[in-house]
Amino acid sequence: MAEKIGFVGVGRMGANMARRLKETGYEIGAVFDVNTVVAQSLAQELGCLAAGKLQEVTKNSDVIITVVTDDKAMKKIFNGGLLSRSKGKLFINCATISPSIHVWVEEKAEAAGAQSLEGCMASSITQAREGTLYLMCGGKPEVFERAKPILEKLSASMHYIGSAGKAAEVKALVNMVMNINTAGLAEGLGLGAALGLDLAMLREVFSQTGANSRVLQTDGEDMQNREHSCFFSAAHAAKDSGIALKLAKEQGLNLPLAAATKKQYDRMVAENLGELDKSGIAELTFKGRHEPAAKPAEASPS
């Protein structure tokens, strides 16, 4: 009998993963989200419980998939009742968070008699819905083997990286390089526009030369057309670049490109552009697109 699945965090990624597993024959036991309206709507769609408490997710599920926003949210759910009566349960944690938090979660789960696996995702909303995610997994090998049947329904490809925290390290590097590439592409297209070059032509030339990248395929046209519907937000890009920079600092490394990229994404957040897709970084580089918010006037001395 297939294990019953619960979800904590049913935003765009979590909800589409739940839909995918439901379609492939898994029973969804319960869903939970801080946005209760979203959780209730999905629960009605999937015919499962919209849990009011984290304990209810664990009670009604054999495997709990977590897709939360950041380190703080992850610690909050695991300190806030998710591990209650969790003996024998499996937690698959898919958010992009610090490697040390994955290690902490594994320790907490094992102390409660449960298992934990990190299932870091390097794909977006469409892939979550279609079951074609690219997954990087970290944890104990036997836990990975238990999770495999579920992960195979969610992914087109998966890679077991190693012990807890190691997949998160790889994911941090993936996103760091992706963010740098995105910022670089925005600057190239922004300068091209300022020079009066045809951007469709420029993108084609980029695609056939050393300027090519996956980001060019996914974001180039969107940057040109100012289409920044969110698949991966600028706010998340800022957070993920920060994770990589923290790892670099721990290793005594200076990463100037990563630091400059994070500064740009931090600026987007400060300028209320953080919920745009990461492609929205082009708004900062194309001439005439975005006027910085005015700084508050300093109070006159009395």
PDB file of C-alpha atoms in Angstrom:
ATOM      1  CA  MET A   1       0.000   0.000   0.000  1.00  0.00           C
ATOM      2  CA  ALA A   2       1.423   3.400  -1.019  1.00  0.00           C
ATOM      3  CA  GLU A   3       2.415   5.721   1.768  1.00  0.00           C
ATOM      4  CA  LYS A   4       0.104   8.622   2.525  1.00  0.00           C
ATOM      5  CA  ILE A   5       1.644  12.027   1.803  1.00  0.00           C
ATOM      6  CA  GLY A   6       1.326  15.285   3.714  1.00  0.00           C
ATOM      7  CA  PHE A   7       2.523  18.743   2.684  1.00  0.00           C
ATOM      8  CA  VAL A   8       3.686  21.702   4.723  1.00  0.00           C
ATOM      9  CA  GLY A   9       3.944  24.735   2.475  1.00  0.00           C
ATOM     10  CA  VAL A  10       1.553  24.661  -0.472  1.00  0.00           C
ATOM     11  CA  GLY A  11       2.496  27.722  -2.452  1.00  0.00           C
ATOM     12  CA  ARG A  12       3.091  27.390  -6.172  1.00  0.00           C
ATOM     13  CA  MET A  13       5.706  24.639  -5.866  1.00  0.00           C
ATOM     14  CA  GLY A  14       4.225  22.629  -3.009  1.00  0.00           C
ATOM     15  CA  ALA A  15       0.688  22.718  -4.394  1.00  0.00           C
ATOM     16  CA  ASN A  16       1.771  21.466  -7.811  1.00  0.00           C
ATOM     17  CA  MET A  17       3.859  18.698  -6.279  1.00  0.00           C
ATOM     18  CA  ALA A  18       0.807  17.619  -4.289  1.00  0.00           C
ATOM     19  CA  ARG A  19      -1.340  17.638  -7.436  1.00  0.00           C
ATOM     20  CA  ARG A  20       1.254  15.565  -9.267  1.00  0.00           C
ATOM     21  CA  LEU A  21       1.439  12.908  -6.535  1.00  0.00           C
ATOM     22  CA  LYS A  22      -2.344  12.743  -6.313  1.00  0.00           C
ATOM     23  CA  GLU A  23      -2.530  12.111 -10.067  1.00  0.00           C
ATOM     24  CA  THR A  24       0.047   9.332  -9.864  1.00  0.00           C
ATOM     25  CA  GLY A  25      -1.957   7.404  -7.278  1.00  0.00           C
ATOM     26  CA  TYR A  26      -0.739   8.681  -3.929  1.00  0.00           C
ATOM     27  CA  GLU A  27      -3.249   9.652  -1.274  1.00  0.00           C
ATOM     28  CA  ILE A  28      -2.687  13.139   0.114  1.00  0.00           C
ATOM     29  CA  GLY A  29      -3.407  12.976   3.830  1.00  0.00           C
ATOM     30  CA  ALA A  30      -3.205  16.635   4.824  1.00  0.00           C
ATOM     31  CA  VAL A  31      -1.891  20.012   3.729  1.00  0.00           C
ATOM     32  CA  PHE A  32      -0.807  22.967   5.839  1.00  0.00           C
ATOM     33  CA  ASP A  33       0.162  26.518   4.986  1.00  0.00           C
ATOM     34  CA  VAL A  34       0.403  29.766   6.917  1.00  0.00           C
ATOM     35  CA  ASN A  35      -1.960  31.063   4.234  1.00  0.00           C
ATOM     36  CA  THR A  36      -4.992  29.104   5.415  1.00  0.00           C
ATOM     37  CA  VAL A  37      -7.139  30.116   2.432  1.00  0.00           C
ATOM     38  CA  VAL A  38      -4.623  28.576   0.018  1.00  0.00           C
ATOM     39  CA  ALA A  39      -4.424  25.391   2.101  1.00  0.00           C
ATOM     40  CA  GLN A  40      -8.206  25.057   2.340  1.00  0.00           C
ATOM     41  CA  SER A  41      -8.658  25.545  -1.396  1.00  0.00           C
ATOM     42  CA  LEU A  42      -6.056  22.897  -2.245  1.00  0.00           C
ATOM     43  CA  ALA A  43      -7.453  20.494   0.356  1.00  0.00           C
ATOM     44  CA  GLN A  44     -10.897  20.770  -1.208  1.00  0.00           C
ATOM     45  CA  GLU A  45      -9.393  20.139  -4.646  1.00  0.00           C
ATOM     46  CA  LEU A  46      -7.437  17.080  -3.505  1.00  0.00           C
ATOM     47  CA  GLY A  47     -10.003  15.706  -1.081  1.00  0.00           C
ATOM     48  CA  CYS A  48      -7.783  15.854   1.975  1.00  0.00           C
ATOM     49  CA  LEU A  49      -7.549  17.580   5.350  1.00  0.00           C
ATOM     50  CA  ALA A  50      -6.627  21.253   5.568  1.00  0.00           C
ATOM     51  CA  ALA A  51      -4.684  20.950   8.809  1.00  0.00           C
ATOM     52  CA  GLY A  52      -5.059  23.710  11.355  1.00  0.00           C
ATOM     53  CA  LYS A  53      -2.032  22.466  13.269  1.00  0.00           C
ATOM     54  CA  LEU A  54       1.250  20.936  12.185  1.00  0.00           C
ATOM     55  CA  GLN A  55       0.614  17.918  14.405  1.00  0.00           C
ATOM     56  CA  GLU A  56      -2.390  17.051  12.243  1.00  0.00           C
ATOM     57  CA  VAL A  57      -0.205  16.773   9.147  1.00  0.00           C
ATOM     58  CA  THR A  58       2.080  14.272  10.851  1.00  0.00           C
ATOM     59  CA  LYS A  59      -0.844  12.327  12.306  1.00  0.00           C
ATOM     60  CA  ASN A  60      -2.531  11.969   8.901  1.00  0.00           C
ATOM     61  CA  SER A  61       0.580  11.203   6.822  1.00  0.00           C
ATOM     62  CA  ASP A  62       3.375   8.654   6.517  1.00  0.00           C
ATOM     63  CA  VAL A  63       5.626  10.979   4.509  1.00  0.00           C
ATOM     64  CA  ILE A  64       5.646  14.754   4.996  1.00  0.00           C
ATOM     65  CA  ILE A  65       7.054  16.974   2.249  1.00  0.00           C
ATOM     66  CA  THR A  66       8.047  20.448   3.400  1.00  0.00           C
ATOM     67  CA  VAL A  67       8.400  23.386   0.979  1.00  0.00           C
ATOM     68  CA  VAL A  68       8.897  26.478   3.143  1.00  0.00           C
ATOM     69  CA  THR A  69      10.566  29.804   2.485  1.00  0.00           C
ATOM     70  CA  ASP A  70      13.742  29.999   4.555  1.00  0.00           C
ATOM     71  CA  ASP A  71      15.779  28.849   7.559  1.00  0.00           C
ATOM     72  CA  LYS A  72      13.526  30.627  10.043  1.00  0.00           C
ATOM     73  CA  ALA A  73      10.383  29.007   8.656  1.00  0.00           C
ATOM     74  CA  MET A  74      12.042  25.583   8.663  1.00  0.00           C
ATOM     75  CA  LYS A  75      13.066  25.832  12.302  1.00  0.00           C
ATOM     76  CA  LYS A  76       9.623  27.115  13.209  1.00  0.00           C
ATOM     77  CA  ILE A  77       7.749  24.135  11.759  1.00  0.00           C
ATOM     78  CA  PHE A  78      10.090  21.534  13.241  1.00  0.00           C
ATOM     79  CA  ASN A  79      10.024  23.227  16.635  1.00  0.00           C
ATOM     80  CA  GLY A  80       6.304  23.882  16.344  1.00  0.00           C
ATOM     81  CA  GLY A  81       4.752  20.442  16.443  1.00  0.00           C
ATOM     82  CA  LEU A  82       5.633  18.747  13.155  1.00  0.00           C
ATOM     83  CA  LEU A  83       7.724  16.151  14.997  1.00  0.00           C
ATOM     84  CA  SER A  84       4.927  15.296  17.424  1.00  0.00           C
ATOM     85  CA  ARG A  85       4.349  11.511  17.422  1.00  0.00           C
ATOM     86  CA  SER A  86       6.503  11.204  14.311  1.00  0.00           C
ATOM     87  CA  LYS A  87       8.122   7.837  14.985  1.00  0.00           C
ATOM     88  CA  GLY A  88       8.486   5.968  11.710  1.00  0.00           C
ATOM     89  CA  LYS A  89       7.567   8.999   9.597  1.00  0.00           C
ATOM     90  CA  LEU A  90       9.695  10.378   6.759  1.00  0.00           C
ATOM     91  CA  PHE A  91      10.268  14.081   6.186  1.00  0.00           C
ATOM     92  CA  ILE A  92      11.381  15.164   2.700  1.00  0.00           C
ATOM     93  CA  ASN A  93      12.542  18.756   2.815  1.00  0.00           C
ATOM     94  CA  CYS A  94      12.558  20.568  -0.522  1.00  0.00           C
ATOM     95  CA  ALA A  95      13.161  24.219   0.334  1.00  0.00           C
ATOM     96  CA  THR A  96      16.395  26.029  -0.461  1.00  0.00           C
ATOM     97  CA  ILE A  97      17.797  26.606   3.014  1.00  0.00           C
ATOM     98  CA  SER A  98      21.192  26.597   4.697  1.00  0.00           C
ATOM     99  CA  PRO A  99      22.964  23.219   4.775  1.00  0.00           C
ATOM    100  CA  SER A 100      23.341  23.448   8.549  1.00  0.00           C
ATOM    101  CA  ILE A 101      19.549  23.551   8.935  1.00  0.00           C
ATOM    102  CA  HIS A 102      19.202  20.271   7.032  1.00  0.00           C
ATOM    103  CA  VAL A 103      21.725  18.714   9.411  1.00  0.00           C
ATOM    104  CA  TRP A 104      19.774  20.111  12.368  1.00  0.00           C
ATOM    105  CA  VAL A 105      16.475  18.733  10.983  1.00  0.00           C
ATOM    106  CA  GLU A 106      17.974  15.277  10.508  1.00  0.00           C
ATOM    107  CA  GLU A 107      19.219  15.263  14.105  1.00  0.00           C
ATOM    108  CA  LYS A 108      15.836  16.388  15.431  1.00  0.00           C
ATOM    109  CA  ALA A 109      13.967  13.818  13.324  1.00  0.00           C
ATOM    110  CA  GLU A 110      16.199  10.951  14.362  1.00  0.00           C
ATOM    111  CA  ALA A 111      15.818  11.888  18.022  1.00  0.00           C
ATOM    112  CA  ALA A 112      12.050  11.576  17.518  1.00  0.00           C
ATOM    113  CA  GLY A 113      12.391   8.194  15.786  1.00  0.00           C
ATOM    114  CA  ALA A 114      11.711   9.635  12.337  1.00  0.00           C
ATOM    115  CA  GLN A 115      13.757  10.011   9.152  1.00  0.00           C
ATOM    116  CA  SER A 116      14.732  13.075   7.146  1.00  0.00           C
ATOM    117  CA  LEU A 117      15.940  13.628   3.591  1.00  0.00           C
ATOM    118  CA  GLU A 118      16.737  16.810   1.714  1.00  0.00           C
ATOM    119  CA  GLY A 119      15.259  16.893  -1.769  1.00  0.00           C
ATOM    120  CA  CYS A 120      16.587  20.141  -3.210  1.00  0.00           C
ATOM    121  CA  MET A 121      14.875  21.242  -6.423  1.00  0.00           C
ATOM    122  CA  ALA A 122      16.573  22.859  -9.408  1.00  0.00           C
ATOM    123  CA  SER A 123      13.426  23.426 -11.437  1.00  0.00           C
ATOM    124  CA  SER A 124      10.320  25.572 -11.381  1.00  0.00           C
ATOM    125  CA  ILE A 125       6.527  25.528 -11.212  1.00  0.00           C
ATOM    126  CA  THR A 126       5.874  23.874 -14.574  1.00  0.00           C
ATOM    127  CA  GLN A 127       8.259  21.008 -13.766  1.00  0.00           C
ATOM    128  CA  ALA A 128       6.644  20.527 -10.355  1.00  0.00           C
ATOM    129  CA  ARG A 129       3.255  20.118 -12.019  1.00  0.00           C
ATOM    130  CA  GLU A 130       4.548  17.768 -14.732  1.00  0.00           C
ATOM    131  CA  GLY A 131       6.707  15.644 -12.434  1.00  0.00           C
ATOM    132  CA  THR A 132       9.902  16.594 -14.251  1.00  0.00           C
ATOM    133  CA  LEU A 133      11.853  18.226 -11.421  1.00  0.00           C
ATOM    134  CA  TYR A 134      15.634  17.855 -11.151  1.00  0.00           C
ATOM    135  CA  LEU A 135      16.301  16.767  -7.581  1.00  0.00           C
ATOM    136  CA  MET A 136      19.492  16.773  -5.525  1.00  0.00           C
ATOM    137  CA  CYS A 137      19.149  14.594  -2.456  1.00  0.00           C
ATOM    138  CA  GLY A 138      21.072  14.422   0.775  1.00  0.00           C
ATOM    139  CA  GLY A 139      20.771  12.225   3.840  1.00  0.00           C
ATOM    140  CA  LYS A 140      21.340   8.635   4.797  1.00  0.00           C
ATOM    141  CA  PRO A 141      21.367   6.183   1.838  1.00  0.00           C
ATOM    142  CA  GLU A 142      18.634   3.997   3.315  1.00  0.00           C
ATOM    143  CA  VAL A 143      16.382   7.032   3.718  1.00  0.00           C
ATOM    144  CA  PHE A 144      16.985   7.986   0.099  1.00  0.00           C
ATOM    145  CA  GLU A 145      15.971   4.464  -0.939  1.00  0.00           C
ATOM    146  CA  ARG A 146      12.729   4.728   1.032  1.00  0.00           C
ATOM    147  CA  ALA A 147      11.921   8.084  -0.561  1.00  0.00           C
ATOM    148  CA  LYS A 148      12.837   7.012  -4.107  1.00  0.00           C
ATOM    149  CA  PRO A 149       9.399   5.778  -5.269  1.00  0.00           C
ATOM    150  CA  ILE A 150       7.871   9.129  -4.347  1.00  0.00           C
ATOM    151  CA  LEU A 151      10.715  11.192  -5.762  1.00  0.00           C
ATOM    152  CA  GLU A 152      10.565   9.281  -9.037  1.00  0.00           C
ATOM    153  CA  LYS A 153       6.981  10.481  -9.522  1.00  0.00           C
ATOM    154  CA  LEU A 154       8.100  14.079  -9.015  1.00  0.00           C
ATOM    155  CA  SER A 155      11.283  14.132 -11.064  1.00  0.00           C
ATOM    156  CA  ALA A 156      12.723  13.458 -14.480  1.00  0.00           C
ATOM    157  CA  SER A 157      16.148  13.115 -12.917  1.00  0.00           C
ATOM    158  CA  MET A 158      17.565  12.931  -9.418  1.00  0.00           C
ATOM    159  CA  HIS A 159      21.046  12.776  -7.978  1.00  0.00           C
ATOM    160  CA  TYR A 160      22.025  11.428  -4.573  1.00  0.00           C
ATOM    161  CA  ILE A 161      24.737  13.825  -3.390  1.00  0.00           C
ATOM    162  CA  GLY A 162      25.698  12.521   0.035  1.00  0.00           C
ATOM    163  CA  SER A 163      25.076  13.112   3.721  1.00  0.00           C
ATOM    164  CA  ALA A 164      22.727  15.719   5.165  1.00  0.00           C
ATOM    165  CA  GLY A 165      23.627  19.232   4.073  1.00  0.00           C
ATOM    166  CA  LYS A 166      25.607  18.223   0.992  1.00  0.00           C
ATOM    167  CA  ALA A 167      22.711  18.522  -1.459  1.00  0.00           C
ATOM    168  CA  ALA A 168      21.939  21.952  -0.009  1.00  0.00           C
ATOM    169  CA  GLU A 169      25.538  22.993  -0.631  1.00  0.00           C
ATOM    170  CA  VAL A 170      25.225  21.980  -4.279  1.00  0.00           C
ATOM    171  CA  LYS A 171      21.851  23.745  -4.585  1.00  0.00           C
ATOM    172  CA  ALA A 172      23.352  26.938  -3.134  1.00  0.00           C
ATOM    173  CA  LEU A 173      26.066  26.852  -5.781  1.00  0.00           C
ATOM    174  CA  VAL A 174      23.557  26.157  -8.562  1.00  0.00           C
ATOM    175  CA  ASN A 175      21.498  29.175  -7.580  1.00  0.00           C
ATOM    176  CA  MET A 176      24.548  31.373  -7.004  1.00  0.00           C
ATOM    177  CA  VAL A 177      25.827  30.726 -10.542  1.00  0.00           C
ATOM    178  CA  MET A 178      22.323  31.049 -12.011  1.00  0.00           C
ATOM    179  CA  ASN A 179      21.860  34.408 -10.294  1.00  0.00           C
ATOM    180  CA  ILE A 180      25.235  35.671 -11.529  1.00  0.00           C
ATOM    181  CA  ASN A 181      24.353  34.570 -15.070  1.00  0.00           C
ATOM    182  CA  THR A 182      20.979  36.309 -14.812  1.00  0.00           C
ATOM    183  CA  ALA A 183      22.542  39.573 -13.660  1.00  0.00           C
ATOM    184  CA  GLY A 184      25.182  39.364 -16.393  1.00  0.00           C
ATOM    185  CA  LEU A 185      22.604  38.737 -19.093  1.00  0.00           C
ATOM    186  CA  ALA A 186      20.543  41.708 -17.904  1.00  0.00           C
ATOM    187  CA  GLU A 187      23.596  43.939 -18.178  1.00  0.00           C
ATOM    188  CA  GLY A 188      24.467  42.648 -21.642  1.00  0.00           C
ATOM    189  CA  LEU A 189      20.952  43.177 -22.978  1.00  0.00           C
ATOM    190  CA  GLY A 190      20.629  46.499 -21.174  1.00  0.00           C
ATOM    191  CA  LEU A 191      23.807  47.804 -22.779  1.00  0.00           C
ATOM    192  CA  GLY A 192      22.717  46.405 -26.130  1.00  0.00           C
ATOM    193  CA  ALA A 193      19.436  48.308 -25.868  1.00  0.00           C
ATOM    194  CA  ALA A 194      21.273  51.517 -24.956  1.00  0.00           C
ATOM    195  CA  LEU A 195      23.453  51.078 -28.061  1.00  0.00           C
ATOM    196  CA  GLY A 196      20.356  50.744 -30.219  1.00  0.00           C
ATOM    197  CA  LEU A 197      21.017  47.117 -31.140  1.00  0.00           C
ATOM    198  CA  ASP A 198      18.211  44.776 -32.142  1.00  0.00           C
ATOM    199  CA  LEU A 199      17.772  42.632 -29.048  1.00  0.00           C
ATOM    200  CA  ALA A 200      16.298  39.637 -30.887  1.00  0.00           C
ATOM    201  CA  MET A 201      19.432  39.624 -33.042  1.00  0.00           C
ATOM    202  CA  LEU A 202      21.628  40.065 -29.992  1.00  0.00           C
ATOM    203  CA  ARG A 203      20.013  37.141 -28.203  1.00  0.00           C
ATOM    204  CA  GLU A 204      20.536  34.963 -31.272  1.00  0.00           C
ATOM    205  CA  VAL A 205      24.223  35.922 -31.404  1.00  0.00           C
ATOM    206  CA  PHE A 206      24.560  35.256 -27.680  1.00  0.00           C
ATOM    207  CA  SER A 207      23.024  31.805 -28.188  1.00  0.00           C
ATOM    208  CA  GLN A 208      25.695  30.835 -30.729  1.00  0.00           C
ATOM    209  CA  THR A 209      28.695  32.136 -28.807  1.00  0.00           C
ATOM    210  CA  GLY A 210      30.363  32.069 -25.406  1.00  0.00           C
ATOM    211  CA  ALA A 211      27.581  34.339 -24.094  1.00  0.00           C
ATOM    212  CA  ASN A 212      25.115  31.442 -24.247  1.00  0.00           C
ATOM    213  CA  SER A 213      23.545  30.117 -21.058  1.00  0.00           C
ATOM    214  CA  ARG A 214      20.430  28.366 -19.783  1.00  0.00           C
ATOM    215  CA  VAL A 215      19.343  31.736 -18.406  1.00  0.00           C
ATOM    216  CA  LEU A 216      19.440  33.171 -21.926  1.00  0.00           C
ATOM    217  CA  GLN A 217      16.890  30.521 -22.935  1.00  0.00           C
ATOM    218  CA  THR A 218      14.586  31.048 -19.956  1.00  0.00           C
ATOM    219  CA  ASP A 219      14.904  34.780 -19.267  1.00  0.00           C
ATOM    220  CA  GLY A 220      16.337  36.590 -22.297  1.00  0.00           C
ATOM    221  CA  GLU A 221      13.093  37.247 -24.143  1.00  0.00           C
ATOM    222  CA  ASP A 222      11.325  38.081 -20.880  1.00  0.00           C
ATOM    223  CA  MET A 223      13.969  40.700 -20.089  1.00  0.00           C
ATOM    224  CA  GLN A 224      13.507  42.229 -23.539  1.00  0.00           C
ATOM    225  CA  ASN A 225       9.703  42.253 -23.267  1.00  0.00           C
ATOM    226  CA  ARG A 226       9.523  43.198 -19.565  1.00  0.00           C
ATOM    227  CA  GLU A 227       7.589  40.001 -18.817  1.00  0.00           C
ATOM    228  CA  HIS A 228       8.469  39.167 -15.226  1.00  0.00           C
ATOM    229  CA  SER A 229       5.682  36.842 -14.094  1.00  0.00           C
ATOM    230  CA  CYS A 230       7.168  35.069 -11.120  1.00  0.00           C
ATOM    231  CA  PHE A 231       8.606  31.576 -11.407  1.00  0.00           C
ATOM    232  CA  PHE A 232      11.589  32.256  -9.123  1.00  0.00           C
ATOM    233  CA  SER A 233      11.395  35.547  -7.272  1.00  0.00           C
ATOM    234  CA  ALA A 234      14.084  38.184  -6.907  1.00  0.00           C
ATOM    235  CA  ALA A 235      13.594  37.919  -3.142  1.00  0.00           C
ATOM    236  CA  HIS A 236      14.448  34.215  -3.273  1.00  0.00           C
ATOM    237  CA  ALA A 237      17.447  34.979  -5.483  1.00  0.00           C
ATOM    238  CA  ALA A 238      18.726  37.407  -2.842  1.00  0.00           C
ATOM    239  CA  LYS A 239      18.218  34.828  -0.097  1.00  0.00           C
ATOM    240  CA  ASP A 240      19.915  32.025  -2.012  1.00  0.00           C
ATOM    241  CA  SER A 241      22.914  34.140  -3.008  1.00  0.00           C
ATOM    242  CA  GLY A 242      23.229  34.965   0.676  1.00  0.00           C
ATOM    243  CA  ILE A 243      23.405  31.260   1.566  1.00  0.00           C
ATOM    244  CA  ALA A 244      26.273  30.765  -0.897  1.00  0.00           C
ATOM    245  CA  LEU A 245      28.124  33.840   0.377  1.00  0.00           C
ATOM    246  CA  LYS A 246      27.829  32.572   3.940  1.00  0.00           C
ATOM    247  CA  LEU A 247      29.352  29.247   2.878  1.00  0.00           C
ATOM    248  CA  ALA A 248      32.151  31.122   1.103  1.00  0.00           C
ATOM    249  CA  LYS A 249      32.870  33.180   4.204  1.00  0.00           C
ATOM    250  CA  GLU A 250      33.105  30.003   6.282  1.00  0.00           C
ATOM    251  CA  GLN A 251      35.734  28.744   3.817  1.00  0.00           C
ATOM    252  CA  GLY A 252      37.648  32.018   3.766  1.00  0.00           C
ATOM    253  CA  LEU A 253      36.760  32.712   0.120  1.00  0.00           C
ATOM    254  CA  ASN A 254      35.998  36.064  -1.476  1.00  0.00           C
ATOM    255  CA  LEU A 255      33.350  35.847  -4.234  1.00  0.00           C
ATOM    256  CA  PRO A 256      33.022  39.357  -5.692  1.00  0.00           C
ATOM    257  CA  LEU A 257      30.615  38.428  -8.490  1.00  0.00           C
ATOM    258  CA  ALA A 258      28.263  36.636  -6.123  1.00  0.00           C
ATOM    259  CA  ALA A 259      28.444  39.591  -3.715  1.00  0.00           C
ATOM    260  CA  ALA A 260      27.668  42.115  -6.474  1.00  0.00           C
ATOM    261  CA  THR A 261      24.754  39.982  -7.692  1.00  0.00           C
ATOM    262  CA  LYS A 262      23.277  39.722  -4.215  1.00  0.00           C
ATOM    263  CA  LYS A 263      23.560  43.499  -3.887  1.00  0.00           C
ATOM    264  CA  GLN A 264      21.480  43.893  -7.050  1.00  0.00           C
ATOM    265  CA  TYR A 265      18.786  41.494  -5.835  1.00  0.00           C
ATOM    266  CA  ASP A 266      18.790  43.149  -2.402  1.00  0.00           C
ATOM    267  CA  ARG A 267      18.213  46.425  -4.220  1.00  0.00           C
ATOM    268  CA  MET A 268      15.216  44.900  -6.001  1.00  0.00           C
ATOM    269  CA  VAL A 269      13.734  43.910  -2.655  1.00  0.00           C
ATOM    270  CA  ALA A 270      14.389  47.402  -1.256  1.00  0.00           C
ATOM    271  CA  GLU A 271      12.756  48.937  -4.346  1.00  0.00           C
ATOM    272  CA  ASN A 272       9.612  46.784  -3.905  1.00  0.00           C
ATOM    273  CA  LEU A 273      10.522  44.612  -6.882  1.00  0.00           C
ATOM    274  CA  GLY A 274      11.266  41.503  -4.848  1.00  0.00           C
ATOM    275  CA  GLU A 275       8.178  39.590  -5.978  1.00  0.00           C
ATOM    276  CA  LEU A 276       9.066  39.938  -9.641  1.00  0.00           C
ATOM    277  CA  ASP A 277      10.734  36.983 -11.301  1.00  0.00           C
ATOM    278  CA  LYS A 278      14.536  37.037 -11.122  1.00  0.00           C
ATOM    279  CA  SER A 279      14.473  38.233 -14.748  1.00  0.00           C
ATOM    280  CA  GLY A 280      13.189  41.511 -13.335  1.00  0.00           C
ATOM    281  CA  ILE A 281      16.785  42.405 -12.506  1.00  0.00           C
ATOM    282  CA  ALA A 282      16.774  43.805 -16.050  1.00  0.00           C
ATOM    283  CA  GLU A 283      14.587  46.625 -14.741  1.00  0.00           C
ATOM    284  CA  LEU A 284      17.661  47.908 -12.914  1.00  0.00           C
ATOM    285  CA  THR A 285      19.950  47.831 -15.958  1.00  0.00           C
ATOM    286  CA  PHE A 286      17.866  48.982 -18.937  1.00  0.00           C
ATOM    287  CA  LYS A 287      17.852  52.751 -19.390  1.00  0.00           C
ATOM    288  CA  GLY A 288      14.678  54.493 -18.311  1.00  0.00           C
ATOM    289  CA  ARG A 289      12.912  51.462 -16.906  1.00  0.00           C
ATOM    290  CA  HIS A 290      12.955  51.927 -13.156  1.00  0.00           C
ATOM    291  CA  GLU A 291      13.238  55.035 -11.057  1.00  0.00           C
ATOM    292  CA  PRO A 292      14.706  54.340  -7.617  1.00  0.00           C
ATOM    293  CA  ALA A 293      12.408  55.095  -4.727  1.00  0.00           C
ATOM    294  CA  ALA A 294      13.073  58.472  -3.187  1.00  0.00           C
ATOM    295  CA  LYS A 295      14.941  58.341   0.084  1.00  0.00           C
ATOM    296  CA  PRO A 296      13.097  59.821   3.063  1.00  0.00           C
ATOM    297  CA  ALA A 297      14.067  63.419   3.674  1.00  0.00           C
ATOM    298  CA  GLU A 298      16.257  63.943   6.687  1.00  0.00           C
ATOM    299  CA  ALA A 299      14.675  65.826   9.520  1.00  0.00           C
ATOM    300  CA  SER A 300      15.829  69.425   9.846  1.00  0.00           C
ATOM    301  CA  PRO A 301      17.699  70.216  13.028  1.00  0.00           C
ATOM    302  CA  SER A 302      15.458  71.953  15.520  1.00  0.00           C
TER     303      SER A 302
END
